[in-house]
PDB file of C-alpha atoms in Angstrom:
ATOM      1  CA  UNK A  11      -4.880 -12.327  18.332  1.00  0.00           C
ATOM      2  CA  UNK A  12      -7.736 -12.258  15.439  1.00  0.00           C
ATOM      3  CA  UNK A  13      -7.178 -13.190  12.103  1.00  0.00           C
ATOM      4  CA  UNK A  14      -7.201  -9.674   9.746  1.00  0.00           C
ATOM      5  CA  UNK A  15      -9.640  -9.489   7.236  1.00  0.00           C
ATOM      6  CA  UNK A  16      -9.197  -6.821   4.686  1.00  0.00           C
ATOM      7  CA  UNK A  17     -12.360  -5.548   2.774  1.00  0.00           C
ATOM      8  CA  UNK A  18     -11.562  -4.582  -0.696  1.00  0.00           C
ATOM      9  CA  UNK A  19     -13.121  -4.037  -4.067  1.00  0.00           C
ATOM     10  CA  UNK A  20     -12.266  -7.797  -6.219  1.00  0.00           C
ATOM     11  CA  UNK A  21      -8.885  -6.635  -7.811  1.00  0.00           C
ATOM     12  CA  UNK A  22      -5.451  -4.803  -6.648  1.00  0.00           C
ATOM     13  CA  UNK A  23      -6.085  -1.383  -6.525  1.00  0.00           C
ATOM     14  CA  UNK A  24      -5.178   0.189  -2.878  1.00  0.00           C
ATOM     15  CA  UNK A  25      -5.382  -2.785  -0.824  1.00  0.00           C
ATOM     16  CA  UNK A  26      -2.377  -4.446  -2.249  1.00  0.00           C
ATOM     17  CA  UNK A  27      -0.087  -3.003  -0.265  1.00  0.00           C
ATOM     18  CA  UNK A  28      -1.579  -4.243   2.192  1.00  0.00           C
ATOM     19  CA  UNK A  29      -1.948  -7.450   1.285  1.00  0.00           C
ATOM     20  CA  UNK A  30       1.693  -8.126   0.368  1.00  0.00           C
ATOM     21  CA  UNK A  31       2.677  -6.324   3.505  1.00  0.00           C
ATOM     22  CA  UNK A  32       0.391  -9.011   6.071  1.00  0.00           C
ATOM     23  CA  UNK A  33       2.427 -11.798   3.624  1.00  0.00           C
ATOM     24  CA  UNK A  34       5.718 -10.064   4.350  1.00  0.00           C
ATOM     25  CA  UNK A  35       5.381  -9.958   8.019  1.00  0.00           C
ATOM     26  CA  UNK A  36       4.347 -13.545   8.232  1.00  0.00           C
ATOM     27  CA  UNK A  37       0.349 -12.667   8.556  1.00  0.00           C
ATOM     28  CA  UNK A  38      -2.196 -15.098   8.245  1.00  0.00           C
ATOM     29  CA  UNK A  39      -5.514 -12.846   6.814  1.00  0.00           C
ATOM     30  CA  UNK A  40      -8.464 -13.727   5.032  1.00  0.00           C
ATOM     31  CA  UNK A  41     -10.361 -10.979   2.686  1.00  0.00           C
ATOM     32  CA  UNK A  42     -14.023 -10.263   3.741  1.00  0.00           C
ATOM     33  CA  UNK A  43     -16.820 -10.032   1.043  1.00  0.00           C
ATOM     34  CA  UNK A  44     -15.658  -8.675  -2.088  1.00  0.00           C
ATOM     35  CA  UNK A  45     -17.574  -5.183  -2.643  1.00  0.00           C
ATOM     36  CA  UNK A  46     -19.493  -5.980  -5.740  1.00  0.00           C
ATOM     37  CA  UNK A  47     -21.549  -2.896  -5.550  1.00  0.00           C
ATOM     38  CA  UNK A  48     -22.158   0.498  -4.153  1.00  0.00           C
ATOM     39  CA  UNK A  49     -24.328  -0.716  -1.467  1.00  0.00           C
ATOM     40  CA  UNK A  50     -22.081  -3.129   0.069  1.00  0.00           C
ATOM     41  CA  UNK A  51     -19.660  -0.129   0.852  1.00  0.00           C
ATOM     42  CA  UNK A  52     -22.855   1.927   2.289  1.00  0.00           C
ATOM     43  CA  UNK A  53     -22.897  -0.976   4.361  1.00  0.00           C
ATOM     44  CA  UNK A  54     -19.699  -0.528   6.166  1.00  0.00           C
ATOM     45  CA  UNK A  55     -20.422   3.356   5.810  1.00  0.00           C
ATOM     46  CA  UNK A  56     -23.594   3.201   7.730  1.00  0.00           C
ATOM     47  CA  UNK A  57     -21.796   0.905  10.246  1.00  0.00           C
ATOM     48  CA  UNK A  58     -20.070   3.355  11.024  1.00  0.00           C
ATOM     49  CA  UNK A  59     -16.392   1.441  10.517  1.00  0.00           C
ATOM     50  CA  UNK A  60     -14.839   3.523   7.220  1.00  0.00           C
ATOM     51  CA  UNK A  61     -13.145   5.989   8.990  1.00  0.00           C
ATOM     52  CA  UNK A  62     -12.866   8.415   5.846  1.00  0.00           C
ATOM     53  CA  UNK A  63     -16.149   6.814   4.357  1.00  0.00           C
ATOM     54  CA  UNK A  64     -13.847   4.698   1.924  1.00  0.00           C
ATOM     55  CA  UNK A  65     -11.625   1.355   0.963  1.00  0.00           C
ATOM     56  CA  UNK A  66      -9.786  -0.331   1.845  1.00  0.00           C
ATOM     57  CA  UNK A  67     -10.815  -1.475   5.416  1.00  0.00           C
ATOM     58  CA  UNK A  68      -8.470  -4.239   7.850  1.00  0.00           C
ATOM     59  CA  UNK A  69     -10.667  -5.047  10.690  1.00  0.00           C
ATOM     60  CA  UNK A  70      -7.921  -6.614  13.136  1.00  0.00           C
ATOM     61  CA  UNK A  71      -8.047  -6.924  16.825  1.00  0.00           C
ATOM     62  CA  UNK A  72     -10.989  -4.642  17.296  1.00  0.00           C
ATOM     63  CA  UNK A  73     -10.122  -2.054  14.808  1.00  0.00           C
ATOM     64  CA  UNK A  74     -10.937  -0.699  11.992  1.00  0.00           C
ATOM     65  CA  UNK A  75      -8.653   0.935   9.844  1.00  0.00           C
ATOM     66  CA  UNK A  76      -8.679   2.383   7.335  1.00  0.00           C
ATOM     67  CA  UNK A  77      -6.222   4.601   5.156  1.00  0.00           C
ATOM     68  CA  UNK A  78      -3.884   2.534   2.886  1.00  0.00           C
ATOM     69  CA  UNK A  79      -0.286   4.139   3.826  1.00  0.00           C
ATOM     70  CA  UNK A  80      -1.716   4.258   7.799  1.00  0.00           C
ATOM     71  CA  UNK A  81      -2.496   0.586   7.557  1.00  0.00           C
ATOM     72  CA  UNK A  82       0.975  -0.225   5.063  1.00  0.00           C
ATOM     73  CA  UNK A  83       3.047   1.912   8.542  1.00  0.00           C
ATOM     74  CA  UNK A  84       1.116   0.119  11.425  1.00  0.00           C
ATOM     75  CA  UNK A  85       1.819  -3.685  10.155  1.00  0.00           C
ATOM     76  CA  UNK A  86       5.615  -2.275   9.284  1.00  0.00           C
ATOM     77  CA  UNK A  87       5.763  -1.041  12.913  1.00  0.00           C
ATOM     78  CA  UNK A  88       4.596  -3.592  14.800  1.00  0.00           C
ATOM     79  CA  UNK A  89       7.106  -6.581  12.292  1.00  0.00           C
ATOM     80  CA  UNK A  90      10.154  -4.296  12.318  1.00  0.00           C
ATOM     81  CA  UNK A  91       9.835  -3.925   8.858  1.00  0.00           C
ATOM     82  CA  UNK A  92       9.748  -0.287  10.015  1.00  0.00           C
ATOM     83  CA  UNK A  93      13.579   0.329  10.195  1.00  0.00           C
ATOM     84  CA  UNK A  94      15.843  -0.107  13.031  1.00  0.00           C
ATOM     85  CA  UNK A  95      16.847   3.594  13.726  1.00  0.00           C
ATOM     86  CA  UNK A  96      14.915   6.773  13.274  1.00  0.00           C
ATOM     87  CA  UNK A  97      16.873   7.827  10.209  1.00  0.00           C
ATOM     88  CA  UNK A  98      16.075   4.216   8.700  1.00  0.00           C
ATOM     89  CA  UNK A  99      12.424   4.607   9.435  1.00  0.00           C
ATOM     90  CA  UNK A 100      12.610   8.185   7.702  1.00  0.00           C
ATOM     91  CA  UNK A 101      14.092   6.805   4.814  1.00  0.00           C
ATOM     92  CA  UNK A 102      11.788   4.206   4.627  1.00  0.00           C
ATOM     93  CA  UNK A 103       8.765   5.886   4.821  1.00  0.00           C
ATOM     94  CA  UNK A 104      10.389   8.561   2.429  1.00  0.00           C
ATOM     95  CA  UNK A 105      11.354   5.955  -0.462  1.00  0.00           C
ATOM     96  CA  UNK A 106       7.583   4.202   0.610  1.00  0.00           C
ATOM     97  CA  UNK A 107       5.486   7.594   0.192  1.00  0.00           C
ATOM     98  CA  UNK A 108       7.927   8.025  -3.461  1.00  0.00           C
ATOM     99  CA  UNK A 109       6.361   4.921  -4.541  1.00  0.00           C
ATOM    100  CA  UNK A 110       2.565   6.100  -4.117  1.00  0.00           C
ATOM    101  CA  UNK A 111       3.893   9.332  -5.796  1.00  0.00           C
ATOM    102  CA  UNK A 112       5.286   6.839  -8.464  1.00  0.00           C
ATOM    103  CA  UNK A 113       2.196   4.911  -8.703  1.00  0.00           C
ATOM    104  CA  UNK A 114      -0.713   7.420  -8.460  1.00  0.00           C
ATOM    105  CA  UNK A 115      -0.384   8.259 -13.188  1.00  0.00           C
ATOM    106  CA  UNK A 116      -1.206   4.364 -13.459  1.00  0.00           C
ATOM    107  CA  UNK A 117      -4.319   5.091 -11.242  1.00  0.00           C
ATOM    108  CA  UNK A 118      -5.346   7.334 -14.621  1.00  0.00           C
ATOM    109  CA  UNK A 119      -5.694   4.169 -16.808  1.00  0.00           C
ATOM    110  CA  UNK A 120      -9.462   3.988 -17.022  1.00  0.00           C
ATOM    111  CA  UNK A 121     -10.005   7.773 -17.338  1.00  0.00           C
ATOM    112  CA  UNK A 122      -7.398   9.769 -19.402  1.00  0.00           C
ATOM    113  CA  UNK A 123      -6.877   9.509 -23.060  1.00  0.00           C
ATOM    114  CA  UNK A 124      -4.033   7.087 -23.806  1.00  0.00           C
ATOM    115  CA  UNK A 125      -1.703  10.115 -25.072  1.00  0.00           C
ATOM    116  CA  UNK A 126      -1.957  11.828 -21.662  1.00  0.00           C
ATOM    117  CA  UNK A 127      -1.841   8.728 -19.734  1.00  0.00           C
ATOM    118  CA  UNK A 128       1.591   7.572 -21.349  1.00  0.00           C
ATOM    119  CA  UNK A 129       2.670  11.083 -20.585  1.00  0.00           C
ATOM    120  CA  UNK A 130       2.160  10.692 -17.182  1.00  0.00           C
ATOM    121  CA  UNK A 131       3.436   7.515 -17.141  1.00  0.00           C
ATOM    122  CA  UNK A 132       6.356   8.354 -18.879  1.00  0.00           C
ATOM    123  CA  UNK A 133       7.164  11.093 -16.965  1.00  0.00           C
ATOM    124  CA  UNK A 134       6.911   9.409 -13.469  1.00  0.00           C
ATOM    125  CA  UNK A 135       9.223   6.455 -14.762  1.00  0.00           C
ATOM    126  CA  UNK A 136      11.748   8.702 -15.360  1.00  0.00           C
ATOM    127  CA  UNK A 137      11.731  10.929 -12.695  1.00  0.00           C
ATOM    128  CA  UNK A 138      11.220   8.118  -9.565  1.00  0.00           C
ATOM    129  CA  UNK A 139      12.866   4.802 -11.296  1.00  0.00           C
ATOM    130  CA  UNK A 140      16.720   6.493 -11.652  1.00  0.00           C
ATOM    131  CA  UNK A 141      15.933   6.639  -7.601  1.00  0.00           C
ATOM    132  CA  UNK A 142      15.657   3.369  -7.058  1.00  0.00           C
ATOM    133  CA  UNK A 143      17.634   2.310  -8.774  1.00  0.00           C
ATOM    134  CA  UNK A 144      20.497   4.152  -7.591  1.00  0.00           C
ATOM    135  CA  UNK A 145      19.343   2.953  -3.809  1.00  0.00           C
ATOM    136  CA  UNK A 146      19.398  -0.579  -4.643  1.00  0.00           C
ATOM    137  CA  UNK A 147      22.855  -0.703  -7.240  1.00  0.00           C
ATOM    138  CA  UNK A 148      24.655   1.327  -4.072  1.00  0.00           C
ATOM    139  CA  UNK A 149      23.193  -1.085  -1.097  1.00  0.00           C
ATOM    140  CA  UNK A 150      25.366  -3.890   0.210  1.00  0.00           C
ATOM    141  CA  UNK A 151      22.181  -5.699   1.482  1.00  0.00           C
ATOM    142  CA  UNK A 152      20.392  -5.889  -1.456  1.00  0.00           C
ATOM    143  CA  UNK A 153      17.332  -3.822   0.524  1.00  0.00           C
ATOM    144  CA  UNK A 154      16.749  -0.302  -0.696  1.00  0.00           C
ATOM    145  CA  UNK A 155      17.558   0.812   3.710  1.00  0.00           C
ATOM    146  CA  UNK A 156      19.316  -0.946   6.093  1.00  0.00           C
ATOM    147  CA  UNK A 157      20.274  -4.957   5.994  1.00  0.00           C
ATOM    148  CA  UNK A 158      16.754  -6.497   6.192  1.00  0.00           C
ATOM    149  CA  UNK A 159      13.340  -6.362   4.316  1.00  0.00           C
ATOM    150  CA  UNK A 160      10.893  -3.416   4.686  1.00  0.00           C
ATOM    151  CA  UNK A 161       8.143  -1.394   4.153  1.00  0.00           C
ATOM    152  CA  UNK A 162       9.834   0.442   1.308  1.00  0.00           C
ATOM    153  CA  UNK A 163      10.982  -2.792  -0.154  1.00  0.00           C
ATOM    154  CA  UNK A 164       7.486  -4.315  -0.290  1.00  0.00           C
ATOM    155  CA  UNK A 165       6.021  -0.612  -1.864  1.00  0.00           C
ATOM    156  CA  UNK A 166       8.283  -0.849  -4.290  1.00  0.00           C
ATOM    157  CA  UNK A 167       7.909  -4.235  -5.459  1.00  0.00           C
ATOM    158  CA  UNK A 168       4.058  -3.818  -5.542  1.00  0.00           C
TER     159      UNK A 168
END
């Protein structure tokens, strides 16, 4: 099996996810050549490997893909950190998709006036954080589903 390498602008952004989810299953990766500027992404584009035209890209045993949440779902599937029951993967991805929800006013940072961006950050804190909170204070495991580490656990976290 190859060695992932995940293509990424230098920084966080989308591609953390996946990064802490290759550490959480146990993944040895490697990060290709940071993107320093718009031609280094028409690069890959011409190359025909970003799917959607856009980052972040894991090039992994002959694929490339691409799509955060895709790539976050695959690496859960295939290191049961997935769920061990169709209802646990439902609630999984559920309380996983909530924290993208959560996240996406923070994404606002660099463009929206500070007043409207503590709106929207105020506003998502208090309508997602009460949730999980009342997941974990109610497990027994100490995992938001089930008795073992998963995707939601590592989307959360990030």
């Amino acid at each position: 099996m190859s060695k992932p390498i995940l293509h990424y602008w230098k920084g966080r952004g989308r591609a953390e996810t996946i990064r802490m989810m290759l550490t959480a299953a146990g993944v040895e990766w490697e990060n290709g050549p940071y993107m320093k500027q718009p031609s280094d992404m028409e690069k890959l584009k011409s190359d025909g490997l970003l799917y959607f035209g856009q980052l972040p890209l894991l090039q992994w045993n002959g694929m490339n893909m691409t799509q955060t949440m895709a790539v976050v779902r695959y690496i859960a599937h295939k290191y049961n950190l997935g769920g061990k029951t169709i209802e646990e993967a439902f609630k999984i991805d559920m309380l996983a998709e909530g924290t993208r929800d959560f996240l996406t006013p923070f994404f606002g940072l660099k463009f929206l006036p500070q007043e409207a961006f503590m709106k929207g950050v105020n506003t998502a804190v208090d309508r997602y954080l009460p949730i999980y909170n009342k997941e974990l204070t109610t497990s027994t495991s100490g995992f938001l589903v089930g008795d073992c580490l998963s995707m939601a656990d590592v989307c959360l976290f990030e």
